[in-house]
Amino acid sequence: MGAIYQSISVNQISKEQRWDVPFNVELKNLYENQVQVVTIEEISRHLTNGATPLGAQFLDEGVHFYRANDVKRYNLDYFNHKYISKEQSKTLKRSILKFGDIIFTIKGKVGDVAVFPENQEESNINQDNALIRLKEGYDPYYFCGIFNSKFGLNQVKAFATETINPFLGLGNLKKLRLPILEKQKQESISNKVKQTIDIELKALLILKKTQTIFYQKLGIDFSKIQKEKYYSVNLSDFAKDDLWTPAFSYPLYVNTLKEIQKKWQTVPLGEIATVKKGDEVGSDNYNKYLDKKDSDVPFIRTSDLVNYEVDQFPDFYVPEEIYKELNQDIKAGDVLFTNDGKIGLVAMLTSQDKVIIQSHIKRLRLKPETKKYNLTPEYLFLVLSIKEVARYQTERYTVIQSTIPTISSHVFDIQIPILDKNSIDEITKLVKEAFELKDEKKKLIKEVREEIDSYFDI
């Protein structure tokens, strides 16, 4: 392929004070095609960053508190964020989120943009995020689509400081440009972005409903299991176990499993599923989104398991040759489970997910002989998403190797309760419905990205 040459006027470079080629070329094309361009400052009626409350202690419930790593392109991570108290949130009232607000990451992985959905509980943001509230007549969903595209990301790259921890100050954020395309194109982008958010929330609502059904079918009142702060263990108990940690003998974890086993048969995960570890590819093979080839494959780390799925836009991509060489044999319906680092995250793959998983993630696939239990991948996924089943057991088995938490080979020992066939079938049907929606959402996001790139000839 021959070299492509573009000329940029000295006046434009002087005016923008940016030498970045993609940024200047795209801006030049907009001017030549007489597309109206406005800055974020011009279209914002409220623009601020968040803050972390002084001396804040994060809570198990309260006001949702989103950090930069909780903001993904198009959607928020609704399960791994922190909580602060209502009193603390009131001291940060300038960054309390409202329906239609834009959340824009400005530190770390800069340039991820999401729209705050309707009918959400009180939420706030930390200092690594900016809140943008648009003036009347400007569409947050169109804004979200544009700035999550290559056009938007090229701008962010041009204005952000390139350090170990990239940063986009509010002053530079205000200078970013939003092209005002024809009304029909704006509506097409806006409708698709809004659909992706609506579909995701519907899928998560179905999964929440399914978890409630599981609890009902299980028939155990977990609130009656005492949370003892002080406890003792017989020395003889250590003789049969290879873990001498306080968490392994913690009565809440031990008694919860005993209550489940009183009512239901349980089987170890290693008996019903093949467990395959992911791989490390070396940071030299990492490519970021703007630098990757079309054939590069997403490299999924523990931080890329979001809302029970793999992030469609992870931090890194690797060459397809490595994907073929590793031959991880990953396919739709496989369950992923993290056993190192951030332990106990679970996800299921859809037909849109062609990925490589890192070594901290296990791929779970049911063995053929589990038909006698009427198990399905969807049921296994759902059980592993239940706190009293999976998280309590992983907490028991967690140890620190060097500086990284791990459950090592004890992933095989996690006990899976086997409900009756009708309950498993009901759960399976609902989980399938949820992941069909997630698959539809991923197709739609790919479609809107390609549509926007075509408008800018990227």
Coordinates of C-alpha atoms in Angstrom, one line a residue:
M1 CA 0.0 0.0 0.0
G2 CA 1.4 3.4 -1.0
A3 CA 2.0 6.3 1.4
I4 CA -0.9 8.7 1.9
Y5 CA 0.0 12.4 2.1
Q6 CA -2.1 15.2 3.6
S7 CA -1.3 18.9 3.8
I8 CA -2.3 21.0 6.8
S9 CA -2.0 24.8 6.8
V10 CA 0.4 26.4 9.2
N11 CA -2.5 28.7 10.3
Q12 CA -4.5 25.7 11.4
I13 CA -1.6 24.2 13.4
S14 CA -0.9 27.6 15.0
K15 CA -4.5 28.1 15.9
E16 CA -5.0 24.7 17.4
Q17 CA -1.5 24.4 18.9
R18 CA -1.6 20.7 18.2
W19 CA 0.7 18.8 15.8
D20 CA -1.2 15.5 16.0
V21 CA -1.8 14.3 12.5
P22 CA -5.2 12.5 12.9
F23 CA -6.7 15.4 14.9
N24 CA -5.6 18.0 12.3
V25 CA -6.6 15.9 9.3
E26 CA -10.1 15.2 10.7
L27 CA -10.6 18.8 11.6
K28 CA -9.5 20.0 8.2
N29 CA -11.9 17.6 6.5
L30 CA -14.8 19.0 8.6
Y31 CA -13.9 22.6 7.7
E32 CA -13.6 21.7 4.0
N33 CA -17.0 20.0 4.1
Q34 CA -18.5 23.1 5.9
V35 CA -19.6 21.0 8.9
Q36 CA -20.4 23.2 11.9
V37 CA -18.1 22.5 14.8
V38 CA -18.7 23.6 18.4
T39 CA -16.6 23.2 21.5
I40 CA -17.7 21.3 24.6
E41 CA -17.4 24.6 26.5
E42 CA -19.9 26.3 24.1
I43 CA -22.6 23.6 24.5
S44 CA -22.3 22.9 28.3
R45 CA -24.4 24.5 30.9
H46 CA -22.6 22.7 33.7
L47 CA -19.1 21.1 33.5
T48 CA -17.2 19.9 36.6
N49 CA -15.1 17.1 37.8
G50 CA -15.9 15.1 40.9
A51 CA -14.0 14.6 44.1
T52 CA -13.5 12.0 46.8
P53 CA -14.8 13.0 50.2
L54 CA -12.1 13.9 52.7
G55 CA -11.3 10.8 54.8
A56 CA -14.0 8.8 52.9
Q57 CA -14.6 5.3 54.0
F58 CA -16.4 3.4 51.2
L59 CA -19.6 1.6 52.3
D60 CA -21.4 -1.6 51.2
E61 CA -24.5 0.5 50.3
G62 CA -25.5 4.1 50.0
V63 CA -24.9 6.6 47.2
H64 CA -23.3 5.0 44.1
F65 CA -19.8 6.4 43.6
Y66 CA -18.3 6.0 40.1
R67 CA -14.6 6.1 39.6
A68 CA -12.9 6.2 36.2
N69 CA -12.6 2.5 35.9
D70 CA -16.3 2.2 36.5
V71 CA -17.1 4.2 33.4
K72 CA -17.0 2.2 30.1
R73 CA -17.8 3.3 26.6
Y74 CA -21.6 3.7 26.4
N75 CA -22.4 2.2 29.8
L76 CA -21.4 2.3 33.4
D77 CA -20.2 -0.7 35.5
Y78 CA -23.2 -1.2 37.7
F79 CA -21.6 -3.8 40.1
N80 CA -18.0 -3.0 40.9
H81 CA -18.3 0.6 41.9
K82 CA -18.0 2.0 45.5
Y83 CA -20.6 3.6 47.8
I84 CA -20.5 6.7 49.9
S85 CA -23.0 8.1 52.5
K86 CA -25.7 10.6 51.6
E87 CA -24.1 13.1 53.9
Q88 CA -20.8 12.8 52.0
S89 CA -22.6 13.1 48.6
K90 CA -24.3 16.3 49.8
T91 CA -20.9 17.9 50.3
L92 CA -20.2 17.1 46.7
K93 CA -23.5 18.4 45.3
R94 CA -21.9 19.9 42.2
S95 CA -21.2 16.4 40.9
I96 CA -24.4 14.6 41.8
L97 CA -25.6 12.9 38.6
K98 CA -28.9 13.6 36.9
F99 CA -30.6 11.8 34.0
G100 CA -28.9 12.7 30.7
D101 CA -25.7 13.8 32.3
I102 CA -22.5 12.8 30.4
I103 CA -19.7 11.1 32.4
F104 CA -16.3 11.6 30.7
T105 CA -13.2 9.9 32.1
I106 CA -10.3 12.4 32.5
K107 CA -7.6 10.4 34.2
G108 CA -6.1 6.9 33.6
K109 CA -8.0 5.5 30.7
V110 CA -9.1 8.9 29.4
G111 CA -12.0 9.5 27.0
D112 CA -14.5 6.8 28.0
V113 CA -18.0 8.3 27.7
A114 CA -21.3 7.2 29.2
V115 CA -24.7 8.8 29.6
F116 CA -26.3 8.5 33.0
P117 CA -29.6 6.6 32.6
E118 CA -33.1 7.3 33.7
N119 CA -34.6 6.0 37.0
Q120 CA -31.2 5.4 38.8
E121 CA -30.5 5.7 42.5
E122 CA -28.5 8.7 43.7
S123 CA -25.0 8.7 42.3
N124 CA -21.9 10.7 42.3
I125 CA -18.4 10.7 40.7
N126 CA -14.8 11.0 41.8
Q127 CA -12.1 13.4 40.6
D128 CA -11.1 11.1 37.7
N129 CA -14.4 11.8 36.0
A130 CA -15.9 14.9 34.5
L131 CA -19.7 15.6 34.5
I132 CA -21.0 17.4 31.4
R133 CA -24.6 18.7 31.4
L134 CA -25.5 20.0 27.9
K135 CA -27.5 23.1 27.0
E136 CA -31.0 22.8 25.7
G137 CA -31.1 21.4 22.1
Y138 CA -27.9 19.3 22.3
D139 CA -28.3 15.5 22.5
P140 CA -26.2 13.6 25.1
Y141 CA -26.6 10.3 23.2
Y142 CA -25.3 11.8 20.0
F143 CA -22.4 13.3 22.0
C144 CA -21.7 9.9 23.6
G145 CA -21.6 8.3 20.1
I146 CA -19.2 10.9 18.6
F147 CA -16.7 10.9 21.5
N148 CA -16.7 7.1 21.8
S149 CA -15.7 6.9 18.1
K150 CA -12.2 7.1 16.6
F151 CA -12.9 10.8 15.8
G152 CA -13.5 11.5 19.4
L153 CA -10.7 9.4 20.7
N154 CA -8.2 11.1 18.3
Q155 CA -9.2 14.4 19.9
V156 CA -8.7 13.1 23.4
K157 CA -5.3 11.7 22.5
A158 CA -4.3 15.1 21.0
F159 CA -5.3 17.1 24.1
A160 CA -4.5 14.6 27.0
T161 CA -1.1 14.6 28.6
E162 CA 0.8 11.4 27.7
T163 CA 2.2 10.2 31.0
I164 CA 2.2 6.9 32.9
N165 CA -1.2 8.0 34.1
P166 CA -2.8 10.1 31.2
F167 CA -4.7 13.2 32.2
L168 CA -7.2 15.4 30.4
G169 CA -7.7 18.7 32.4
L170 CA -11.0 20.5 32.4
G171 CA -9.4 23.3 30.4
N172 CA -8.5 21.0 27.6
L173 CA -11.7 19.0 27.9
K174 CA -13.6 22.2 27.1
K175 CA -11.7 22.6 23.8
L176 CA -12.8 19.3 22.4
R177 CA -15.0 19.7 19.3
L178 CA -18.4 18.2 18.6
P179 CA -19.3 18.2 14.9
I180 CA -22.9 19.0 14.2
L181 CA -23.8 16.6 11.4
E182 CA -27.1 16.7 9.4
K183 CA -30.2 16.1 11.6
Q184 CA -30.9 12.7 10.1
K185 CA -27.4 11.5 10.9
Q186 CA -27.6 12.9 14.4
E187 CA -30.9 11.1 15.0
S188 CA -29.5 7.8 13.7
I189 CA -26.5 7.9 16.0
S190 CA -28.6 9.1 19.0
N191 CA -31.2 6.4 18.6
K192 CA -28.7 3.6 18.3
V193 CA -26.7 4.8 21.4
K194 CA -29.9 5.2 23.4
Q195 CA -30.9 1.7 22.3
T196 CA -27.7 0.2 23.5
I197 CA -28.2 1.7 27.0
D198 CA -31.8 0.6 27.2
I199 CA -31.0 -3.0 26.0
E200 CA -28.2 -3.3 28.6
L201 CA -30.4 -2.1 31.5
K202 CA -33.1 -4.5 30.3
A203 CA -30.6 -7.4 30.3
L204 CA -29.4 -6.6 33.8
L205 CA -32.9 -6.3 35.1
I206 CA -33.6 -9.8 33.8
L207 CA -30.5 -11.2 35.5
K208 CA -31.4 -9.5 38.7
K209 CA -34.9 -11.1 38.5
T210 CA -33.3 -14.5 37.8
Q211 CA -31.1 -14.1 40.9
T212 CA -34.2 -13.4 43.0
I213 CA -35.8 -16.5 41.6
F214 CA -32.7 -18.6 42.5
Y215 CA -32.9 -17.3 46.1
Q216 CA -36.6 -18.2 46.3
K217 CA -36.0 -21.7 44.9
L218 CA -33.0 -22.2 47.2
G219 CA -35.4 -21.5 50.1
I220 CA -32.8 -20.4 52.7
D221 CA -33.0 -17.3 54.9
F222 CA -29.4 -16.2 54.9
S223 CA -30.1 -13.4 57.3
K224 CA -30.6 -15.9 60.1
I225 CA -27.0 -17.1 59.8
Q226 CA -25.0 -15.3 62.5
K227 CA -22.0 -13.2 61.6
E228 CA -19.8 -14.0 64.5
K229 CA -16.9 -11.5 65.1
Y230 CA -15.1 -13.9 67.5
Y231 CA -14.7 -17.6 67.0
S232 CA -12.4 -20.5 67.8
V233 CA -11.5 -23.6 65.8
N234 CA -10.5 -27.1 67.0
L235 CA -6.9 -28.0 66.2
S236 CA -8.2 -31.3 64.8
D237 CA -10.1 -29.4 62.1
F238 CA -6.8 -28.2 60.6
A239 CA -5.6 -31.8 60.1
K240 CA -8.1 -32.4 57.3
D241 CA -7.7 -29.0 55.6
D242 CA -4.7 -27.4 53.9
L243 CA -5.6 -23.8 54.7
W244 CA -4.8 -22.3 58.0
T245 CA -6.4 -18.9 57.4
P246 CA -9.0 -17.1 59.5
A247 CA -11.3 -16.7 56.5
F248 CA -11.3 -20.4 55.8
S249 CA -12.9 -21.1 59.2
Y250 CA -15.0 -18.0 59.4
P251 CA -18.4 -19.3 60.7
L252 CA -20.5 -17.2 58.3
Y253 CA -18.8 -18.8 55.3
V254 CA -18.8 -22.3 56.8
N255 CA -22.4 -22.2 58.1
T256 CA -23.8 -20.8 54.9
L257 CA -22.4 -23.7 52.8
K258 CA -23.7 -26.1 55.5
E259 CA -27.2 -24.7 55.2
I260 CA -27.2 -25.0 51.4
Q261 CA -26.0 -28.6 51.7
K262 CA -28.7 -29.5 54.2
K263 CA -31.4 -28.7 51.5
W264 CA -29.6 -29.4 48.2
Q265 CA -27.1 -31.7 46.7
T266 CA -23.9 -29.9 45.8
V267 CA -21.1 -31.0 43.5
P268 CA -17.6 -29.5 43.2
L269 CA -17.0 -27.3 40.2
G270 CA -14.1 -29.5 39.1
E271 CA -16.4 -32.5 38.8
I272 CA -18.9 -30.9 36.4
A273 CA -16.8 -28.5 34.3
T274 CA -13.5 -28.4 32.5
V275 CA -11.4 -25.5 33.9
K276 CA -8.9 -23.9 31.5
K277 CA -6.5 -21.2 32.4
G278 CA -5.9 -18.1 30.2
D279 CA -2.5 -16.9 29.0
E280 CA -0.1 -14.0 29.3
V281 CA 1.0 -12.5 26.0
G282 CA 3.6 -10.0 27.1
S283 CA 3.1 -6.2 27.2
D284 CA 5.3 -5.9 24.1
N285 CA 2.3 -7.3 22.1
Y286 CA -0.2 -4.9 23.5
N287 CA -1.9 -2.4 21.1
K288 CA -4.3 0.3 22.2
Y289 CA -7.6 0.9 20.3
L290 CA -6.3 3.7 18.1
D291 CA -3.1 1.8 17.2
K292 CA -4.6 -1.6 16.6
K293 CA -5.1 -3.3 13.3
D294 CA -8.7 -4.3 12.3
S295 CA -7.7 -8.0 12.7
D296 CA -6.3 -7.5 16.3
V297 CA -8.1 -9.4 19.0
P298 CA -9.3 -8.0 22.4
F299 CA -7.1 -9.1 25.3
I300 CA -9.3 -9.6 28.3
R301 CA -8.0 -9.0 31.8
T302 CA -9.9 -9.1 35.1
S303 CA -10.7 -5.4 34.9
D304 CA -12.4 -6.1 31.6
L305 CA -15.2 -8.3 33.1
V306 CA -18.0 -5.8 33.4
N307 CA -21.7 -6.3 34.0
Y308 CA -21.4 -10.1 33.7
E309 CA -19.8 -9.8 30.2
V310 CA -16.4 -9.0 28.6
D311 CA -15.8 -5.4 27.8
Q312 CA -16.3 -4.7 24.1
F313 CA -13.5 -2.1 24.3
P314 CA -10.8 -3.3 26.7
D315 CA -7.5 -1.5 27.3
F316 CA -5.4 -3.7 25.0
Y317 CA -5.6 -5.7 21.8
V318 CA -3.1 -8.3 20.5
P319 CA -2.2 -9.5 17.0
E320 CA -4.4 -12.2 15.5
E321 CA -1.4 -14.5 15.0
I322 CA -1.0 -14.8 18.7
Y323 CA -4.8 -15.6 19.0
K324 CA -4.3 -18.4 16.5
E325 CA -1.1 -19.6 18.1
L326 CA -2.6 -19.8 21.6
N327 CA -5.8 -21.5 20.4
Q328 CA -7.6 -21.0 23.7
D329 CA -10.8 -22.6 22.3
I330 CA -13.2 -20.0 23.6
K331 CA -16.7 -19.8 22.3
A332 CA -20.2 -18.4 23.0
G333 CA -21.7 -19.9 26.1
D334 CA -18.4 -20.4 27.9
V335 CA -18.4 -19.0 31.5
L336 CA -15.4 -17.0 32.7
F337 CA -14.4 -16.8 36.3
T338 CA -11.6 -14.8 37.9
N339 CA -9.4 -16.7 40.3
D340 CA -6.5 -14.2 40.8
G341 CA -6.4 -10.5 41.7
K342 CA -10.0 -9.4 41.7
I343 CA -11.4 -12.8 42.6
G344 CA -14.9 -14.1 41.9
L345 CA -16.0 -12.0 38.9
V346 CA -18.1 -14.0 36.5
A347 CA -19.1 -13.4 32.9
M348 CA -20.5 -15.4 30.0
L349 CA -19.5 -15.0 26.3
T350 CA -21.7 -14.1 23.4
S351 CA -21.4 -14.8 19.7
Q352 CA -19.8 -11.3 19.4
D353 CA -16.9 -12.1 21.6
K354 CA -13.7 -13.1 19.8
V355 CA -11.2 -12.7 22.6
I356 CA -8.0 -13.9 24.4
I357 CA -8.2 -14.2 28.2
Q358 CA -5.3 -13.6 30.6
S359 CA -4.0 -16.1 33.0
H360 CA -6.0 -14.7 36.0
I361 CA -9.2 -15.8 34.3
K362 CA -10.5 -19.4 34.1
R363 CA -12.7 -20.6 31.2
L364 CA -15.4 -23.0 32.5
R365 CA -17.2 -25.4 30.2
L366 CA -19.6 -28.1 31.4
K367 CA -18.6 -31.7 30.9
P368 CA -21.0 -33.9 28.8
E369 CA -21.6 -36.2 31.8
T370 CA -23.2 -33.4 33.7
K371 CA -26.4 -34.1 31.8
K372 CA -27.4 -36.3 34.7
Y373 CA -27.7 -33.1 36.8
N374 CA -29.7 -31.2 34.0
L375 CA -27.1 -28.5 34.3
T376 CA -26.6 -25.7 31.6
P377 CA -24.0 -23.1 31.1
E378 CA -26.6 -20.4 32.0
Y379 CA -27.4 -22.1 35.3
L380 CA -23.7 -22.4 36.2
F381 CA -23.2 -18.7 35.3
L382 CA -26.1 -17.7 37.5
V383 CA -25.0 -19.8 40.5
L384 CA -21.5 -18.3 40.3
S385 CA -23.0 -14.8 40.4
I386 CA -24.7 -15.5 43.8
K387 CA -22.8 -13.9 46.7
E388 CA -23.6 -16.6 49.3
V389 CA -22.5 -19.4 46.9
A390 CA -19.5 -18.3 45.0
R391 CA -18.1 -15.2 46.8
Y392 CA -18.3 -16.7 50.2
Q393 CA -16.5 -19.8 49.0
T394 CA -13.8 -17.9 47.2
E395 CA -13.3 -15.7 50.3
R396 CA -12.6 -18.9 52.3
Y397 CA -10.0 -20.1 49.8
T398 CA -8.2 -16.8 49.1
V399 CA -4.5 -16.5 50.0
I400 CA -1.9 -13.9 49.0
Q401 CA 0.9 -15.1 46.7
S402 CA 3.6 -12.4 46.7
T403 CA 1.2 -9.4 46.5
I404 CA -1.7 -11.0 44.5
P405 CA -4.8 -12.6 46.0
T406 CA -5.5 -16.0 44.5
I407 CA -7.6 -19.1 45.1
S408 CA -5.2 -21.2 43.0
S409 CA -6.5 -24.7 42.3
H410 CA -9.3 -24.3 44.9
V411 CA -11.5 -23.1 42.0
F412 CA -12.2 -26.9 41.5
D413 CA -13.5 -27.1 45.0
I414 CA -16.3 -24.6 44.8
Q415 CA -19.5 -26.4 45.6
I416 CA -22.4 -25.9 43.1
P417 CA -25.9 -26.5 44.5
I418 CA -28.1 -28.6 42.1
L419 CA -31.7 -27.4 42.1
D420 CA -34.6 -29.3 40.6
K421 CA -34.9 -29.6 36.8
N422 CA -37.9 -27.2 36.5
S423 CA -36.0 -24.5 38.4
I424 CA -32.9 -25.0 36.4
D425 CA -34.9 -24.8 33.2
E426 CA -36.6 -21.6 34.3
I427 CA -33.3 -20.0 35.3
T428 CA -31.7 -21.1 32.0
K429 CA -34.4 -19.6 29.9
L430 CA -34.1 -16.2 31.6
V431 CA -30.3 -16.1 31.5
K432 CA -30.4 -16.9 27.8
E433 CA -32.8 -14.1 27.2
A434 CA -30.5 -11.7 29.0
F435 CA -27.4 -12.7 27.0
E436 CA -29.3 -12.6 23.7
L437 CA -30.0 -8.9 24.6
K438 CA -26.3 -8.4 25.4
D439 CA -25.4 -9.9 22.0
E440 CA -27.9 -7.5 20.3
K441 CA -26.4 -4.6 22.2
K442 CA -22.8 -5.5 21.1
K443 CA -23.9 -5.7 17.4
L444 CA -25.6 -2.3 17.7
I445 CA -22.5 -0.7 19.2
K446 CA -20.4 -2.1 16.4
E447 CA -22.9 -0.8 13.9
V448 CA -22.9 2.8 15.3
R449 CA -19.1 2.9 15.5
E450 CA -18.8 1.9 11.9
E451 CA -21.5 4.4 10.9
I452 CA -19.7 7.3 12.6
D453 CA -16.3 6.3 11.2
S454 CA -17.8 6.3 7.7
Y455 CA -18.9 9.9 8.2
F456 CA -15.4 11.0 8.9
D457 CA -13.7 8.6 6.4
I458 CA -11.7 6.9 9.1

